[in-house]
PDB file of C-alpha atoms in Angstrom:
ATOM      1  CA  ASP A 877       0.002  -0.333  -0.259  1.00 62.00           C
ATOM      2  CA  ALA A 878       1.130   3.748  -0.678  1.00 80.00           C
ATOM      3  CA  GLY A 879       2.066   5.742   2.433  1.00 92.00           C
ATOM      4  CA  VAL A 880       1.838   9.285   2.495  1.00 96.00           C
ATOM      5  CA  ILE A 881       3.497  10.879  -0.599  1.00 96.00           C
ATOM      6  CA  GLN A 882       5.195  14.394  -0.096  1.00 97.00           C
ATOM      7  CA  SER A 883       6.496  16.496  -3.021  1.00 96.00           C
ATOM      8  CA  PRO A 884       8.969  18.055  -3.573  1.00 97.00           C
ATOM      9  CA  ARG A 885      11.712  16.166  -1.523  1.00 96.00           C
ATOM     10  CA  HIS A 886      14.083  19.078  -1.470  1.00 96.00           C
ATOM     11  CA  GLU A 887      13.396  22.662  -2.050  1.00 97.00           C
ATOM     12  CA  VAL A 888      15.967  25.379  -2.133  1.00 97.00           C
ATOM     13  CA  THR A 889      14.482  28.995  -3.047  1.00 97.00           C
ATOM     14  CA  GLU A 890      15.462  32.263  -2.618  1.00 97.00           C
ATOM     15  CA  MET A 891      13.727  34.707   0.344  1.00 97.00           C
ATOM     16  CA  GLY A 892      10.576  36.173  -1.240  1.00 96.00           C
ATOM     17  CA  GLN A 893       9.664  33.546  -3.357  1.00 97.00           C
ATOM     18  CA  GLU A 894       6.296  31.540  -2.893  1.00 97.00           C
ATOM     19  CA  VAL A 895       7.023  27.992  -1.714  1.00 98.00           C
ATOM     20  CA  THR A 896       4.043  25.312  -2.057  1.00 98.00           C
ATOM     21  CA  LEU A 897       4.531  21.885  -0.798  1.00 98.00           C
ATOM     22  CA  ARG A 898       2.278  19.365  -1.589  1.00 98.00           C
ATOM     23  CA  CYS A 899       0.745  16.187   0.316  1.00 98.00           C
ATOM     24  CA  LYS A 900      -1.304  12.867  -0.524  1.00 98.00           C
ATOM     25  CA  PRO A 901      -3.048  10.950   2.519  1.00 97.00           C
ATOM     26  CA  ILE A 902      -3.471   7.401   2.667  1.00 96.00           C
ATOM     27  CA  SER A 903      -6.533   6.602   1.292  1.00 95.00           C
ATOM     28  CA  GLY A 904      -9.354   6.243   3.662  1.00 94.00           C
ATOM     29  CA  HIS A 905      -7.740   8.442   6.294  1.00 95.00           C
ATOM     30  CA  ASP A 906      -9.829  11.359   7.539  1.00 93.00           C
ATOM     31  CA  TYR A 907      -7.280  13.575   9.334  1.00 94.00           C
ATOM     32  CA  LEU A 908      -4.324  15.135   7.814  1.00 96.00           C
ATOM     33  CA  PHE A 909      -1.617  17.055   9.731  1.00 95.00           C
ATOM     34  CA  TRP A 910       1.295  19.378   8.746  1.00 97.00           C
ATOM     35  CA  TYR A 911       4.107  19.364  11.058  1.00 95.00           C
ATOM     36  CA  ARG A 912       7.549  21.115  10.986  1.00 96.00           C
ATOM     37  CA  GLN A 913      11.100  19.986  12.153  1.00 92.00           C
ATOM     38  CA  THR A 914      13.971  22.076  13.412  1.00 91.00           C
ATOM     39  CA  MET A 915      16.954  21.678  15.340  1.00 86.00           C
ATOM     40  CA  MET A 916      15.967  24.345  17.471  1.00 86.00           C
ATOM     41  CA  ARG A 917      12.394  23.977  18.113  1.00 86.00           C
ATOM     42  CA  GLY A 918      12.073  20.205  17.454  1.00 86.00           C
ATOM     43  CA  LEU A 919       8.708  18.961  15.907  1.00 90.00           C
ATOM     44  CA  GLU A 920       5.606  21.432  15.623  1.00 91.00           C
ATOM     45  CA  LEU A 921       2.163  20.943  14.648  1.00 91.00           C
ATOM     46  CA  LEU A 922       1.480  23.718  12.392  1.00 95.00           C
ATOM     47  CA  ILE A 923      -2.280  22.904  11.095  1.00 94.00           C
ATOM     48  CA  TYR A 924      -4.692  19.723  11.141  1.00 93.00           C
ATOM     49  CA  PHE A 925      -7.488  18.831   9.208  1.00 95.00           C
ATOM     50  CA  ASN A 926     -10.543  16.270   9.685  1.00 93.00           C
ATOM     51  CA  ASN A 927     -12.640  15.262   6.562  1.00 94.00           C
ATOM     52  CA  ASN A 928     -10.987  18.115   4.621  1.00 95.00           C
ATOM     53  CA  VAL A 929     -12.107  20.906   7.381  1.00 95.00           C
ATOM     54  CA  PRO A 930      -9.245  22.513   9.186  1.00 94.00           C
ATOM     55  CA  ILE A 931      -9.720  21.824  12.848  1.00 90.00           C
ATOM     56  CA  ASP A 932      -6.757  23.432  14.675  1.00 88.00           C
ATOM     57  CA  ASP A 933      -4.195  26.011  12.986  1.00 91.00           C
ATOM     58  CA  SER A 934      -3.061  27.415  16.142  1.00 89.00           C
ATOM     59  CA  GLY A 935       0.266  26.579  15.243  1.00 90.00           C
ATOM     60  CA  MET A 936       0.584  28.410  11.836  1.00 94.00           C
ATOM     61  CA  PRO A 937       3.390  30.784  12.344  1.00 87.00           C
ATOM     62  CA  GLU A 938       2.138  33.736  10.884  1.00 83.00           C
ATOM     63  CA  ASP A 939      -0.195  35.023   7.884  1.00 90.00           C
ATOM     64  CA  ARG A 940       2.699  33.863   5.332  1.00 95.00           C
ATOM     65  CA  PHE A 941       1.542  30.427   5.973  1.00 96.00           C
ATOM     66  CA  SER A 942      -1.688  29.038   4.427  1.00 97.00           C
ATOM     67  CA  ALA A 943      -2.723  25.652   3.940  1.00 97.00           C
ATOM     68  CA  LYS A 944      -5.762  24.044   1.949  1.00 97.00           C
ATOM     69  CA  MET A 945      -7.306  20.773   1.681  1.00 97.00           C
ATOM     70  CA  PRO A 946      -9.549  21.038  -1.664  1.00 96.00           C
ATOM     71  CA  ASN A 947     -10.265  17.168  -1.445  1.00 95.00           C
ATOM     72  CA  ALA A 948      -9.772  14.055   0.573  1.00 95.00           C
ATOM     73  CA  SER A 949      -6.721  13.165  -1.419  1.00 95.00           C
ATOM     74  CA  PHE A 950      -4.450  16.383  -1.539  1.00 96.00           C
ATOM     75  CA  SER A 951      -3.676  19.239   0.636  1.00 98.00           C
ATOM     76  CA  THR A 952      -1.079  21.653   0.056  1.00 98.00           C
ATOM     77  CA  LEU A 953       1.123  24.221   2.719  1.00 98.00           C
ATOM     78  CA  LYS A 954       2.103  27.489   1.378  1.00 98.00           C
ATOM     79  CA  ILE A 955       4.703  29.869   2.009  1.00 97.00           C
ATOM     80  CA  GLN A 956       4.423  33.550   0.739  1.00 96.00           C
ATOM     81  CA  PRO A 957       6.822  35.280   1.009  1.00 96.00           C
ATOM     82  CA  SER A 958       9.355  32.623   2.128  1.00 96.00           C
ATOM     83  CA  GLU A 959      11.815  33.714   4.587  1.00 96.00           C
ATOM     84  CA  PRO A 960      15.430  32.200   5.577  1.00 96.00           C
ATOM     85  CA  ARG A 961      14.096  31.252   9.082  1.00 95.00           C
ATOM     86  CA  ASP A 962      11.364  29.309   7.207  1.00 96.00           C
ATOM     87  CA  SER A 963      14.209  26.821   6.278  1.00 97.00           C
ATOM     88  CA  ALA A 964      12.987  23.337   7.862  1.00 97.00           C
ATOM     89  CA  VAL A 965      11.789  19.846   7.106  1.00 95.00           C
ATOM     90  CA  TYR A 966       8.121  19.858   6.470  1.00 97.00           C
ATOM     91  CA  PHE A 967       6.240  16.596   7.449  1.00 96.00           C
ATOM     92  CA  CYS A 968       2.710  15.469   6.523  1.00 97.00           C
ATOM     93  CA  ALA A 969       0.869  12.974   8.492  1.00 96.00           C
ATOM     94  CA  SER A 970      -2.098  11.117   8.176  1.00 96.00           C
ATOM     95  CA  SER A 971      -4.426   9.226  10.665  1.00 93.00           C
ATOM     96  CA  PRO A 972      -7.392   6.988  10.071  1.00 91.00           C
ATOM     97  CA  ASN A 973      -8.728   7.705  13.869  1.00 84.00           C
ATOM     98  CA  GLY A 974      -7.569  11.226  14.960  1.00 80.00           C
ATOM     99  CA  PRO A 975      -4.488  12.594  17.101  1.00 77.00           C
ATOM    100  CA  ASN A 976      -5.687  11.004  20.368  1.00 76.00           C
ATOM    101  CA  THR A 977      -4.821   7.419  19.071  1.00 78.00           C
ATOM    102  CA  GLY A 978      -1.152   8.389  18.160  1.00 77.00           C
ATOM    103  CA  GLU A 979      -1.328   6.625  15.172  1.00 86.00           C
ATOM    104  CA  LEU A 980      -0.145   9.124  12.492  1.00 92.00           C
ATOM    105  CA  PHE A 981       1.254   7.596   9.387  1.00 93.00           C
ATOM    106  CA  PHE A 982       4.415  10.274   8.098  1.00 94.00           C
ATOM    107  CA  GLY A 983       5.583  11.151   4.902  1.00 95.00           C
ATOM    108  CA  GLU A 984       9.363  11.064   4.459  1.00 93.00           C
ATOM    109  CA  GLY A 985       9.186  15.192   4.561  1.00 95.00           C
ATOM    110  CA  SER A 986      10.060  18.065   2.233  1.00 97.00           C
ATOM    111  CA  ARG A 987      13.050  19.909   2.997  1.00 96.00           C
ATOM    112  CA  LEU A 988      13.034  23.425   2.590  1.00 98.00           C
ATOM    113  CA  THR A 989      16.268  25.568   2.314  1.00 97.00           C
ATOM    114  CA  VAL A 990      15.550  29.549   1.729  1.00 97.00           C
ATOM    115  CA  LEU A 991      18.637  31.351   0.845  1.00 96.00           C
TER     116      LEU A 991
ATOM    117  CA  GLY B   8       0.112  23.300  29.292  1.00 75.00           C
ATOM    118  CA  ASN B   9       0.520  19.708  28.752  1.00 82.00           C
ATOM    119  CA  SER B  10       4.485  18.778  27.630  1.00 87.00           C
ATOM    120  CA  VAL B  11       6.835  16.040  27.330  1.00 92.00           C
ATOM    121  CA  THR B  12      10.276  15.943  28.567  1.00 93.00           C
ATOM    122  CA  GLN B  13      13.206  13.794  27.356  1.00 93.00           C
ATOM    123  CA  MET B  14      16.804  13.200  28.085  1.00 88.00           C
ATOM    124  CA  GLU B  15      19.212  14.900  25.590  1.00 85.00           C
ATOM    125  CA  GLY B  16      21.457  12.786  23.496  1.00 86.00           C
ATOM    126  CA  PRO B  17      22.853  11.391  21.516  1.00 95.00           C
ATOM    127  CA  VAL B  18      22.824   8.206  23.300  1.00 96.00           C
ATOM    128  CA  THR B  19      25.593   5.975  22.001  1.00 97.00           C
ATOM    129  CA  LEU B  20      25.842   2.356  23.065  1.00 97.00           C
ATOM    130  CA  SER B  21      27.755  -0.436  21.677  1.00 97.00           C
ATOM    131  CA  GLU B  22      25.677  -3.764  20.116  1.00 97.00           C
ATOM    132  CA  GLU B  23      23.815  -5.806  22.537  1.00 96.00           C
ATOM    133  CA  ALA B  24      24.036  -3.218  25.321  1.00 97.00           C
ATOM    134  CA  PHE B  25      20.931  -2.278  27.488  1.00 97.00           C
ATOM    135  CA  LEU B  26      18.798   0.873  26.522  1.00 97.00           C
ATOM    136  CA  THR B  27      16.972   3.410  28.585  1.00 97.00           C
ATOM    137  CA  ILE B  28      15.885   6.397  27.169  1.00 97.00           C
ATOM    138  CA  ASN B  29      13.986   8.781  29.965  1.00 97.00           C
ATOM    139  CA  CYS B  30      10.734  10.382  28.999  1.00 97.00           C
ATOM    140  CA  THR B  31       8.473  12.449  31.403  1.00 96.00           C
ATOM    141  CA  TYR B  32       5.445  14.388  30.906  1.00 94.00           C
ATOM    142  CA  THR B  33       3.202  17.009  32.634  1.00 92.00           C
ATOM    143  CA  ALA B  34      -0.415  16.602  31.786  1.00 87.00           C
ATOM    144  CA  THR B  35      -3.762  17.488  33.119  1.00 80.00           C
ATOM    145  CA  GLY B  36      -6.322  14.560  32.903  1.00 77.00           C
ATOM    146  CA  TYR B  37      -5.431  10.979  31.576  1.00 79.00           C
ATOM    147  CA  PRO B  38      -3.076  11.186  28.352  1.00 87.00           C
ATOM    148  CA  SER B  39      -2.297   8.304  25.928  1.00 89.00           C
ATOM    149  CA  LEU B  40       1.547   8.039  25.833  1.00 93.00           C
ATOM    150  CA  PHE B  41       3.747   7.017  22.696  1.00 94.00           C
ATOM    151  CA  TRP B  42       6.886   6.462  21.429  1.00 97.00           C
ATOM    152  CA  TYR B  43       8.034   7.368  17.669  1.00 96.00           C
ATOM    153  CA  VAL B  44      10.962   6.308  15.712  1.00 97.00           C
ATOM    154  CA  GLN B  45      12.824   8.247  12.873  1.00 94.00           C
ATOM    155  CA  TYR B  46      15.366   6.706  10.754  1.00 94.00           C
ATOM    156  CA  PRO B  47      17.718   9.019   8.450  1.00 89.00           C
ATOM    157  CA  GLY B  48      16.108  10.426   6.019  1.00 86.00           C
ATOM    158  CA  GLU B  49      12.611   9.125   6.797  1.00 88.00           C
ATOM    159  CA  GLY B  50       9.309  10.523   8.593  1.00 89.00           C
ATOM    160  CA  LEU B  51       8.325   9.108  11.993  1.00 92.00           C
ATOM    161  CA  GLN B  52       6.570   5.529  12.775  1.00 93.00           C
ATOM    162  CA  LEU B  53       4.855   4.818  15.877  1.00 93.00           C
ATOM    163  CA  LEU B  54       6.939   2.207  17.939  1.00 96.00           C
ATOM    164  CA  LEU B  55       4.594   1.555  20.795  1.00 96.00           C
ATOM    165  CA  LYS B  56       1.513   3.085  22.960  1.00 94.00           C
ATOM    166  CA  ALA B  57       0.192   2.964  25.880  1.00 94.00           C
ATOM    167  CA  THR B  58      -3.249   4.650  26.478  1.00 89.00           C
ATOM    168  CA  LYS B  59      -3.855   4.135  30.706  1.00 89.00           C
ATOM    169  CA  ALA B  60      -1.658   3.712  33.875  1.00 91.00           C
ATOM    170  CA  ASP B  61       0.373   0.583  34.234  1.00 94.00           C
ATOM    171  CA  ASP B  62       0.047  -0.263  30.757  1.00 95.00           C
ATOM    172  CA  LYS B  63       3.310  -1.371  28.654  1.00 97.00           C
ATOM    173  CA  GLY B  64       3.466  -1.042  25.315  1.00 96.00           C
ATOM    174  CA  SER B  65       6.022  -2.938  23.420  1.00 97.00           C
ATOM    175  CA  ASN B  66       7.220  -3.752  19.826  1.00 97.00           C
ATOM    176  CA  LYS B  67      10.214  -4.777  18.000  1.00 95.00           C
ATOM    177  CA  GLY B  68      11.901  -5.594  21.473  1.00 97.00           C
ATOM    178  CA  PHE B  69      11.314  -2.064  22.884  1.00 98.00           C
ATOM    179  CA  GLU B  70       8.819  -1.513  26.044  1.00 98.00           C
ATOM    180  CA  ALA B  71       7.798   1.272  27.814  1.00 98.00           C
ATOM    181  CA  THR B  72       5.238   1.527  30.864  1.00 98.00           C
ATOM    182  CA  TYR B  73       3.070   3.931  31.559  1.00 96.00           C
ATOM    183  CA  ARG B  74       3.865   5.062  35.254  1.00 95.00           C
ATOM    184  CA  LYS B  75       1.236   7.976  36.643  1.00 92.00           C
ATOM    185  CA  GLU B  76       2.895   8.252  40.168  1.00 93.00           C
ATOM    186  CA  THR B  77       6.129   9.326  38.130  1.00 95.00           C
ATOM    187  CA  THR B  78       4.495  10.776  35.084  1.00 94.00           C
ATOM    188  CA  SER B  79       7.099   8.720  33.216  1.00 96.00           C
ATOM    189  CA  PHE B  80       7.075   6.565  30.189  1.00 97.00           C
ATOM    190  CA  HIS B  81      10.839   5.583  29.727  1.00 98.00           C
ATOM    191  CA  LEU B  82      11.711   3.300  26.615  1.00 98.00           C
ATOM    192  CA  GLU B  83      13.836   0.427  27.127  1.00 98.00           C
ATOM    193  CA  LYS B  84      15.329  -2.426  25.185  1.00 98.00           C
ATOM    194  CA  GLY B  85      17.695  -5.113  26.548  1.00 96.00           C
ATOM    195  CA  SER B  86      19.827  -5.885  23.629  1.00 96.00           C
ATOM    196  CA  VAL B  87      20.330  -2.823  20.855  1.00 97.00           C
ATOM    197  CA  GLN B  88      21.316  -3.525  17.574  1.00 97.00           C
ATOM    198  CA  VAL B  89      23.027  -1.312  14.959  1.00 96.00           C
ATOM    199  CA  SER B  90      19.704  -0.954  13.217  1.00 96.00           C
ATOM    200  CA  ASP B  91      18.058   0.765  15.970  1.00 97.00           C
ATOM    201  CA  SER B  92      20.405   3.685  15.515  1.00 97.00           C
ATOM    202  CA  ALA B  93      17.537   6.580  15.047  1.00 97.00           C
ATOM    203  CA  VAL B  94      16.023   9.459  16.738  1.00 95.00           C
ATOM    204  CA  TYR B  95      13.243   8.433  19.273  1.00 97.00           C
ATOM    205  CA  PHE B  96      10.760  10.646  20.168  1.00 95.00           C
ATOM    206  CA  CYS B  97       8.012  10.484  23.100  1.00 96.00           C
ATOM    207  CA  ALA B  98       4.598  11.795  22.590  1.00 93.00           C
ATOM    208  CA  LEU B  99       1.375  12.343  24.200  1.00 90.00           C
ATOM    209  CA  SER B 100      -2.315  13.053  23.344  1.00 86.00           C
ATOM    210  CA  ASP B 101      -3.622  16.358  24.411  1.00 69.00           C
ATOM    211  CA  ARG B 102      -7.342  17.287  24.674  1.00 62.00           C
ATOM    212  CA  ALA B 103      -7.843  20.800  25.162  1.00 55.00           C
ATOM    213  CA  TYR B 104     -10.779  23.059  23.773  1.00 52.00           C
ATOM    214  CA  ASN B 105     -12.367  20.072  21.903  1.00 52.00           C
ATOM    215  CA  THR B 106      -9.554  19.711  19.683  1.00 57.00           C
ATOM    216  CA  ASP B 107      -6.981  16.857  19.995  1.00 70.00           C
ATOM    217  CA  LYS B 108      -3.151  17.185  19.610  1.00 78.00           C
ATOM    218  CA  LEU B 109      -0.093  15.063  19.500  1.00 85.00           C
ATOM    219  CA  ILE B 110       2.684  16.624  21.521  1.00 87.00           C
ATOM    220  CA  PHE B 111       6.081  15.546  20.902  1.00 90.00           C
ATOM    221  CA  GLY B 112       9.301  15.422  22.960  1.00 91.00           C
ATOM    222  CA  THR B 113      12.675  17.066  21.248  1.00 90.00           C
ATOM    223  CA  GLY B 114      13.555  13.740  20.465  1.00 93.00           C
ATOM    224  CA  THR B 115      16.741  11.476  21.534  1.00 95.00           C
ATOM    225  CA  ARG B 116      19.295  10.407  18.835  1.00 95.00           C
ATOM    226  CA  LEU B 117      20.508   6.744  19.473  1.00 97.00           C
ATOM    227  CA  GLN B 118      23.784   5.639  18.116  1.00 97.00           C
ATOM    228  CA  VAL B 119      24.636   1.984  18.298  1.00 97.00           C
ATOM    229  CA  PHE B 120      28.286   1.098  17.436  1.00 96.00           C
ATOM    230  CA  PRO B 121      29.301  -2.617  16.454  1.00 94.00           C
TER     231      PRO B 121
END
């Protein structure tokens, strides 16, 4: 079975450019999460969706970040404009039963470098 | 708020050594507790979990017991292998304001040498 698929795996861009990260969750999973991982701050939850609806976006750093889930099989995380401090690995995860069960399935991550 | 504290790494061991990675938590209510593992270049994978006090989660030779009295969930393995080298994350579920969250610790890197 295919796992969570993220693209791109690596992205290098210049400050001020728009960045779009993509995620395809596991089919049948009703929950989708976006996490950011950095050495300084560890793993941070940015936002999560249930049945395509954003449930908690309190972790989104600022207005430069936005996330959408137009259908059950696709989500995007957009950063506009990007800044060097946004450099991190961004993980998408999906879950059949929600975060309380702890059964999150992570993608391989998108490593973003903003110069 | 709820939080998880892990021992800082890296933890460096020889093959077949005994492993303990400490994890303590702060929580209101009764969270579920989890250990995740992240191998190099990969996403996190659920390793084991415990949903109530005194439960023991186990998988692939790893164990952790939910200790309410000490608010701990230490990860142990009797004999580590080189293939266990990875970063290990302790996590707890958190319910507040009718939303659920999984809160992760900062991770502990394990390096096992032959």
